[in-house]
Amino acid sequence: MVAGVMVAGVILAGIIIFFWHRGPHLPSAQTPQAAGTFISENQLVFAGYKTPEAALESAFWALVTGDLDAFIASVPPNEQAETKKENPSSKRFKSEAKTGEFSGLKGVEIMARKNVSADKVELKFEMIDKNETNLVIFPAVKIGEEWKFNLKAGHDYATNWDNSGEVVTFAN
């Protein structure tokens, strides 16, 4: 009887450790939209982090749906604590999705990718909201098998960005 209790305890401990180490609950990844096509706000999906383009779509999906776990998972580990500190409440993050800065987002279109190295890229994308259209550059890094965005290093597009490096154009 004691051996059975010990085995059950070990199994239970293993299950707890497995789920504890899995981290935040993220939805199952869906097929990302094709780069170079306009992705309206209601077409955005959680596409996972296997490619830079899927990671960007997932980050915007998290912003418009208010999924704080998915948004935090979109940034490198060294930025996650600060991102969580800036967004301490899932409820508040979800509320901001409805009324905040990205509540007027109409959609995004990934225009190009600059391959900086095997584990670093920059994505040029157009972000369209109810008031304006912006061309933006966001750097991404590959960590393990996933791509993450350095949110603090994003910047507006400069016309000379396309003139250097290995640029793959998806749309004009």
Coordinates of N, CA and C in Angstrom, one line a residue:
M1 N 0.8 -1.2 0.0 CA 0.0 0.0 0.0 C 0.9 1.3 0.0
V2 N 1.9 1.3 0.8 CA 2.8 2.4 0.9 C 3.5 2.6 -0.4
A3 N 3.9 1.6 -1.1 CA 4.5 1.7 -2.4 C 3.6 2.3 -3.4
G4 N 2.3 1.9 -3.4 CA 1.3 2.5 -4.3 C 1.1 4.0 -4.1
V5 N 1.1 4.4 -2.8 CA 1.0 5.8 -2.5 C 2.2 6.6 -3.0
M6 N 3.4 6.0 -2.8 CA 4.6 6.6 -3.3 C 4.6 6.8 -4.8
V7 N 4.2 5.7 -5.5 CA 4.1 5.8 -7.0 C 3.1 6.8 -7.4
A8 N 2.0 6.9 -6.8 CA 1.0 7.9 -7.1 C 1.5 9.3 -6.9
G9 N 2.2 9.5 -5.8 CA 2.8 10.8 -5.4 C 3.8 11.2 -6.5
V10 N 4.7 10.2 -6.9 CA 5.7 10.6 -8.0 C 5.0 10.9 -9.3
I11 N 4.0 10.2 -9.7 CA 3.2 10.5 -10.9 C 2.6 11.9 -10.8
L12 N 1.9 12.2 -9.7 CA 1.3 13.5 -9.5 C 2.3 14.6 -9.5
A13 N 3.5 14.4 -8.9 CA 4.5 15.4 -8.9 C 5.0 15.6 -10.3
G14 N 5.2 14.6 -11.1 CA 5.6 14.7 -12.5 C 4.6 15.5 -13.3
I15 N 3.3 15.3 -13.1 CA 2.3 16.0 -13.8 C 2.3 17.5 -13.4
I16 N 2.4 17.8 -12.2 CA 2.5 19.2 -11.7 C 3.7 19.9 -12.3
I17 N 4.9 19.2 -12.3 CA 6.1 19.8 -12.8 C 5.9 20.0 -14.3
F18 N 5.3 19.1 -15.0 CA 5.1 19.2 -16.5 C 4.3 20.4 -16.8
F19 N 3.2 20.6 -16.1 CA 2.3 21.7 -16.4 C 2.9 23.0 -15.9
W20 N 3.6 23.0 -14.8 CA 4.2 24.2 -14.3 C 5.3 24.7 -15.2
H21 N 6.1 23.8 -15.8 CA 7.1 24.3 -16.8 C 6.6 24.6 -18.1
R22 N 5.4 24.3 -18.5 CA 4.9 24.6 -19.8 C 4.7 26.1 -19.9
G23 N 4.6 26.9 -18.9 CA 4.5 28.3 -18.9 C 3.1 28.7 -19.2
P24 N 2.9 29.9 -19.8 CA 1.6 30.4 -20.0 C 0.8 29.5 -21.0
H25 N -0.5 29.5 -20.9 CA -1.3 28.8 -21.8 C -1.5 29.6 -23.0
L26 N -1.1 29.0 -24.2 CA -1.2 29.7 -25.4 C -2.2 28.9 -26.3
P27 N -2.9 29.5 -27.2 CA -3.8 28.8 -28.1 C -3.0 27.9 -29.1
S28 N -3.6 27.0 -29.7 CA -3.0 26.2 -30.7 C -2.7 27.1 -31.9
A29 N -1.5 27.0 -32.5 CA -1.1 27.8 -33.6 C -2.0 27.4 -34.8
Q30 N -2.4 28.5 -35.5 CA -3.2 28.3 -36.8 C -2.3 28.7 -37.9
T31 N -2.7 28.4 -39.1 CA -1.9 28.8 -40.3 C -1.9 30.3 -40.5
P32 N -0.7 30.8 -40.5 CA -0.6 32.3 -40.7 C -1.1 32.8 -42.1
Q33 N -1.4 34.0 -42.2 CA -1.8 34.6 -43.5 C -0.5 34.7 -44.3
A34 N -0.7 34.8 -45.6 CA 0.5 34.9 -46.4 C 1.1 36.3 -46.3
A35 N 2.4 36.4 -46.2 CA 3.1 37.7 -46.1 C 2.8 38.4 -47.5
G36 N 2.6 39.7 -47.4 CA 2.4 40.5 -48.6 C 0.9 40.6 -48.8
T37 N 0.0 40.0 -48.0 CA -1.4 40.3 -48.1 C -1.9 41.1 -46.9
F38 N -2.9 41.9 -47.2 CA -3.4 42.7 -46.1 C -4.2 41.7 -45.2
I39 N -3.9 41.8 -43.9 CA -4.5 41.0 -42.9 C -5.4 41.9 -42.0
S40 N -6.7 41.8 -42.2 CA -7.6 42.7 -41.5 C -7.6 42.3 -40.0
E41 N -8.0 43.1 -39.2 CA -8.1 42.9 -37.7 C -8.8 41.6 -37.4
N42 N -9.9 41.3 -38.1 CA -10.7 40.1 -37.8 C -10.1 38.9 -38.5
Q43 N -9.1 39.0 -39.3 CA -8.4 37.8 -39.9 C -7.2 37.4 -39.2
L44 N -6.7 38.3 -38.3 CA -5.5 37.9 -37.5 C -5.8 36.6 -36.7
V45 N -4.8 35.8 -36.7 CA -4.9 34.5 -35.9 C -3.6 34.4 -35.0
F46 N -3.7 33.6 -34.0 CA -2.5 33.2 -33.3 C -1.8 32.1 -34.2
A47 N -0.7 32.5 -34.8 CA 0.0 31.7 -35.7 C 1.3 31.1 -35.2
G48 N 1.5 31.3 -33.9 CA 2.7 30.7 -33.3 C 3.9 31.6 -33.6
Y49 N 5.1 31.0 -33.3 CA 6.4 31.8 -33.4 C 7.4 31.1 -34.3
K50 N 7.0 30.2 -35.2 CA 8.0 29.4 -36.0 C 8.7 30.2 -37.1
T51 N 8.0 31.3 -37.5 CA 8.6 32.2 -38.5 C 8.5 33.6 -38.0
P52 N 9.3 34.5 -38.5 CA 9.1 35.9 -38.1 C 7.7 36.5 -38.5
E53 N 7.3 36.1 -39.6 CA 6.0 36.6 -40.1 C 4.8 36.0 -39.2
A54 N 4.9 34.8 -38.9 CA 3.9 34.2 -38.0 C 3.9 34.8 -36.6
A55 N 5.1 35.1 -36.1 CA 5.3 35.7 -34.8 C 4.7 37.2 -34.8
L56 N 4.9 37.9 -35.9 CA 4.3 39.2 -36.0 C 2.8 39.2 -36.0
E57 N 2.2 38.3 -36.8 CA 0.8 38.1 -36.8 C 0.3 37.7 -35.4
S58 N 1.0 36.8 -34.7 CA 0.6 36.4 -33.4 C 0.6 37.6 -32.4
A59 N 1.7 38.4 -32.5 CA 1.8 39.6 -31.6 C 0.6 40.5 -31.8
F60 N 0.2 40.8 -33.1 CA -0.9 41.7 -33.3 C -2.2 41.0 -32.9
W61 N -2.3 39.7 -33.1 CA -3.5 39.0 -32.7 C -3.7 39.2 -31.2
A62 N -2.6 39.0 -30.4 CA -2.6 39.2 -29.0 C -3.0 40.6 -28.6
L63 N -2.5 41.6 -29.3 CA -2.9 43.0 -29.0 C -4.4 43.3 -29.2
V64 N -4.9 42.7 -30.3 CA -6.3 43.1 -30.6 C -7.3 42.2 -29.8
T65 N -6.9 41.0 -29.4 CA -7.8 40.1 -28.6 C -7.6 40.3 -27.1
G66 N -6.5 41.0 -26.8 CA -6.2 41.2 -25.3 C -5.6 40.0 -24.7
D67 N -4.9 39.1 -25.4 CA -4.3 37.9 -24.8 C -2.9 38.3 -24.3
L68 N -2.8 38.6 -23.0 CA -1.5 39.0 -22.4 C -0.5 37.9 -22.5
D69 N -0.8 36.7 -22.2 CA 0.2 35.6 -22.2 C 0.8 35.5 -23.6
A70 N 0.0 35.6 -24.7 CA 0.5 35.5 -26.0 C 1.4 36.7 -26.4
F71 N 1.0 37.9 -25.9 CA 1.8 39.1 -26.1 C 3.1 39.0 -25.4
I72 N 3.1 38.6 -24.2 CA 4.4 38.4 -23.5 C 5.3 37.4 -24.1
A73 N 4.7 36.3 -24.6 CA 5.5 35.3 -25.3 C 6.0 35.7 -26.6
S74 N 5.6 36.9 -27.1 CA 6.1 37.4 -28.4 C 7.4 38.2 -28.3
V75 N 7.9 38.4 -27.1 CA 9.1 39.1 -26.9 C 10.2 38.2 -26.3
P76 N 11.5 38.6 -26.4 CA 12.5 37.7 -25.9 C 12.4 37.6 -24.4
P77 N 13.0 36.5 -23.8 CA 12.9 36.4 -22.3 C 13.4 37.5 -21.5
N78 N 14.5 38.2 -22.0 CA 15.0 39.4 -21.3 C 14.1 40.6 -21.2
E79 N 13.0 40.6 -22.1 CA 12.0 41.7 -22.1 C 10.7 41.3 -21.5
Q80 N 10.5 40.0 -21.2 CA 9.2 39.5 -20.7 C 8.9 40.1 -19.3
A81 N 9.8 40.1 -18.4 CA 9.5 40.7 -17.0 C 9.1 42.1 -17.1
E82 N 9.8 42.9 -17.9 CA 9.4 44.3 -18.1 C 8.0 44.5 -18.8
T83 N 7.8 43.6 -19.8 CA 6.5 43.7 -20.5 C 5.4 43.3 -19.5
K84 N 5.6 42.3 -18.7 CA 4.6 41.9 -17.7 C 4.4 43.1 -16.6
K85 N 5.5 43.7 -16.2 CA 5.4 44.8 -15.3 C 4.6 46.0 -15.9
E86 N 4.8 46.2 -17.2 CA 4.0 47.3 -17.8 C 2.6 46.9 -18.0
N87 N 2.2 45.6 -18.0 CA 0.9 45.1 -18.2 C 0.6 44.1 -17.1
P88 N 0.4 44.6 -15.9 CA 0.3 43.6 -14.8 C -1.0 42.8 -14.7
S89 N -2.0 43.3 -15.4 CA -3.3 42.6 -15.3 C -3.9 42.2 -16.6
S90 N -4.2 40.9 -16.7 CA -4.8 40.3 -17.9 C -6.1 41.0 -18.2
K91 N -6.9 41.3 -17.2 CA -8.2 42.0 -17.4 C -8.0 43.4 -17.9
R92 N -7.0 44.1 -17.4 CA -6.7 45.4 -17.9 C -6.2 45.4 -19.4
F93 N -5.3 44.4 -19.7 CA -4.8 44.3 -21.0 C -5.9 44.0 -22.0
K94 N -6.8 43.2 -21.6 CA -8.0 42.9 -22.5 C -8.9 44.1 -22.7
S95 N -9.0 44.9 -21.6 CA -9.8 46.1 -21.7 C -9.1 47.1 -22.6
E96 N -7.8 47.2 -22.5 CA -7.0 48.1 -23.4 C -7.2 47.7 -24.9
A97 N -7.3 46.4 -25.1 CA -7.5 45.9 -26.5 C -8.7 46.5 -27.1
K98 N -9.7 46.8 -26.3 CA -11.0 47.3 -26.8 C -11.0 48.8 -26.9
T99 N -10.2 49.5 -26.0 CA -10.3 50.9 -26.0 C -9.0 51.7 -26.1
G100 N -7.9 50.9 -26.1 CA -6.5 51.6 -26.1 C -6.0 51.9 -27.5
E101 N -4.7 52.0 -27.5 CA -3.9 52.4 -28.7 C -4.2 51.5 -30.0
F102 N -4.4 50.2 -29.8 CA -4.6 49.4 -30.9 C -6.1 49.0 -31.2
S103 N -7.0 49.7 -30.5 CA -8.4 49.4 -30.7 C -8.9 49.8 -32.0
G104 N -8.3 50.8 -32.7 CA -8.7 51.2 -34.0 C -7.9 50.5 -35.1
L105 N -7.2 49.5 -34.8 CA -6.4 48.8 -35.8 C -7.3 48.1 -36.9
K106 N -7.1 48.5 -38.1 CA -7.9 47.9 -39.2 C -7.1 46.7 -39.8
G107 N -5.8 46.7 -39.7 CA -5.1 45.5 -40.2 C -3.6 45.8 -40.4
V108 N -2.9 44.8 -40.8 CA -1.4 44.9 -41.1 C -1.1 44.2 -42.4
E109 N 0.0 44.6 -43.0 CA 0.5 43.9 -44.2 C 2.0 43.8 -44.1
I110 N 2.5 42.6 -44.1 CA 4.0 42.5 -44.0 C 4.5 42.7 -45.4
M111 N 5.3 43.7 -45.6 CA 5.8 44.2 -46.9 C 7.1 43.5 -47.3
A112 N 8.0 43.3 -46.3 CA 9.4 42.8 -46.6 C 10.0 42.3 -45.4
R113 N 11.1 41.5 -45.6 CA 11.9 40.9 -44.5 C 13.3 41.1 -44.9
K114 N 14.1 41.7 -44.0 CA 15.6 41.8 -44.2 C 16.2 40.8 -43.4
N115 N 17.0 39.9 -44.0 CA 17.7 38.8 -43.3 C 19.0 39.4 -42.9
V116 N 19.2 39.6 -41.6 CA 20.4 40.2 -41.0 C 21.4 39.1 -40.8
S117 N 21.0 38.0 -40.2 CA 21.8 36.8 -40.0 C 20.8 35.6 -39.8
A118 N 21.4 34.5 -39.5 CA 20.5 33.3 -39.4 C 19.5 33.4 -38.3
D119 N 19.8 34.2 -37.3 CA 18.9 34.3 -36.1 C 18.4 35.7 -35.9
K120 N 18.6 36.6 -36.9 CA 18.1 38.0 -36.8 C 17.5 38.4 -38.1
V121 N 16.3 39.0 -38.0 CA 15.7 39.6 -39.2 C 15.0 40.9 -38.8
E122 N 14.7 41.7 -39.8 CA 13.8 42.9 -39.6 C 12.6 42.7 -40.5
L123 N 11.5 43.0 -40.0 CA 10.3 43.0 -40.8 C 9.8 44.4 -41.1
K124 N 9.5 44.7 -42.3 CA 8.9 46.0 -42.7 C 7.4 45.7 -42.9
F125 N 6.5 46.4 -42.2 CA 5.1 46.1 -42.3 C 4.3 47.4 -42.3
E126 N 3.2 47.4 -42.9 CA 2.3 48.5 -42.9 C 1.2 48.3 -41.8
M127 N 1.0 49.2 -40.9 CA 0.0 49.1 -39.9 C -1.1 50.2 -40.2
I128 N -2.3 49.7 -40.4 CA -3.4 50.6 -40.8 C -4.4 50.7 -39.6
D129 N -4.6 51.9 -39.1 CA -5.7 52.0 -38.1 C -6.7 53.0 -38.7
K130 N -7.7 53.4 -37.9 CA -8.8 54.2 -38.4 C -8.3 55.6 -38.7
N131 N -7.2 56.1 -38.2 CA -6.7 57.4 -38.4 C -5.6 57.6 -39.4
E132 N -4.7 56.5 -39.5 CA -3.5 56.7 -40.3 C -2.9 55.3 -40.7
T133 N -1.9 55.4 -41.6 CA -1.2 54.3 -42.0 C 0.3 54.5 -41.7
N134 N 0.9 53.6 -41.1 CA 2.3 53.7 -40.8 C 3.1 52.6 -41.3
L135 N 4.3 52.9 -41.9 CA 5.3 51.8 -42.3 C 6.3 51.7 -41.1
V136 N 6.4 50.5 -40.6 CA 7.2 50.3 -39.4 C 8.2 49.2 -39.6
I137 N 9.4 49.2 -39.0 CA 10.4 48.2 -39.0 C 10.5 47.6 -37.6
F138 N 10.4 46.3 -37.5 CA 10.6 45.6 -36.2 C 11.6 44.6 -36.3
P139 N 12.7 44.6 -35.5 CA 13.7 43.5 -35.5 C 13.2 42.3 -34.7
A140 N 13.5 41.1 -35.2 CA 13.2 39.9 -34.5 C 14.4 39.0 -34.4
V141 N 14.4 38.2 -33.3 CA 15.5 37.3 -33.0 C 15.0 35.9 -32.9
K142 N 15.8 34.9 -33.3 CA 15.4 33.6 -33.1 C 16.0 33.0 -31.8
I143 N 15.1 32.5 -31.0 CA 15.6 32.0 -29.7 C 15.1 30.6 -29.6
G144 N 16.0 29.6 -29.7 CA 15.6 28.2 -29.8 C 14.9 28.0 -31.2
E145 N 13.7 27.6 -31.2 CA 12.9 27.4 -32.4 C 11.9 28.5 -32.7
E146 N 11.9 29.5 -31.8 CA 10.9 30.5 -32.0 C 11.5 31.9 -32.2
W147 N 10.7 32.7 -32.9 CA 11.0 34.1 -33.2 C 10.4 35.0 -32.3
K148 N 11.1 36.0 -31.8 CA 10.6 37.0 -30.8 C 11.0 38.4 -31.3
F149 N 10.1 39.4 -30.9 CA 10.3 40.8 -31.3 C 10.8 41.6 -30.2
N150 N 11.9 42.4 -30.6 CA 12.4 43.4 -29.7 C 11.5 44.7 -29.8
L151 N 10.5 44.8 -28.9 CA 9.5 45.9 -29.1 C 10.1 47.2 -28.9
K152 N 11.1 47.4 -28.1 CA 11.7 48.7 -27.9 C 12.6 49.2 -29.1
A153 N 13.0 48.2 -29.9 CA 13.8 48.6 -31.1 C 13.1 48.9 -32.3
G154 N 11.7 48.7 -32.3 CA 10.9 49.1 -33.5 C 11.0 50.5 -33.8
H155 N 10.9 50.9 -35.1 CA 11.0 52.3 -35.5 C 10.3 52.5 -36.8
D156 N 10.0 53.7 -37.1 CA 9.4 54.0 -38.4 C 10.3 53.7 -39.5
Y157 N 9.7 53.4 -40.7 CA 10.4 53.0 -41.9 C 11.2 54.2 -42.4
A158 N 12.5 54.0 -42.8 CA 13.3 55.0 -43.5 C 13.5 54.5 -44.9
T159 N 13.4 55.4 -45.8 CA 13.5 55.0 -47.3 C 14.7 54.3 -47.7
N160 N 15.8 54.4 -46.9 CA 17.0 53.8 -47.3 C 17.1 52.3 -46.7
W161 N 16.1 51.9 -45.9 CA 16.1 50.6 -45.3 C 16.3 49.5 -46.4
D162 N 15.6 49.6 -47.5 CA 15.6 48.6 -48.6 C 16.9 48.6 -49.4
N163 N 17.8 49.6 -49.2 CA 19.0 49.7 -50.0 C 20.1 48.9 -49.6
S164 N 20.0 48.2 -48.4 CA 21.2 47.4 -48.0 C 20.7 46.1 -47.4
G165 N 21.6 45.1 -47.4 CA 21.2 43.8 -46.9 C 20.4 42.9 -47.8
E166 N 20.1 41.7 -47.3 CA 19.3 40.8 -48.1 C 17.8 41.0 -47.8
V167 N 17.2 41.7 -48.7 CA 15.8 42.0 -48.5 C 14.9 41.2 -49.4
V168 N 13.9 40.5 -48.8 CA 12.9 39.7 -49.5 C 11.6 40.6 -49.5
T169 N 11.2 40.9 -50.7 CA 10.0 41.8 -50.8 C 8.7 40.9 -51.0
F170 N 7.7 41.2 -50.2 CA 6.4 40.5 -50.3 C 5.4 41.3 -51.0
A171 N 5.4 42.6 -50.8 CA 4.5 43.5 -51.4 C 5.1 44.9 -51.6
N172 N 4.6 45.7 -52.5 CA 5.2 47.0 -52.7 C 4.5 48.0 -51.8

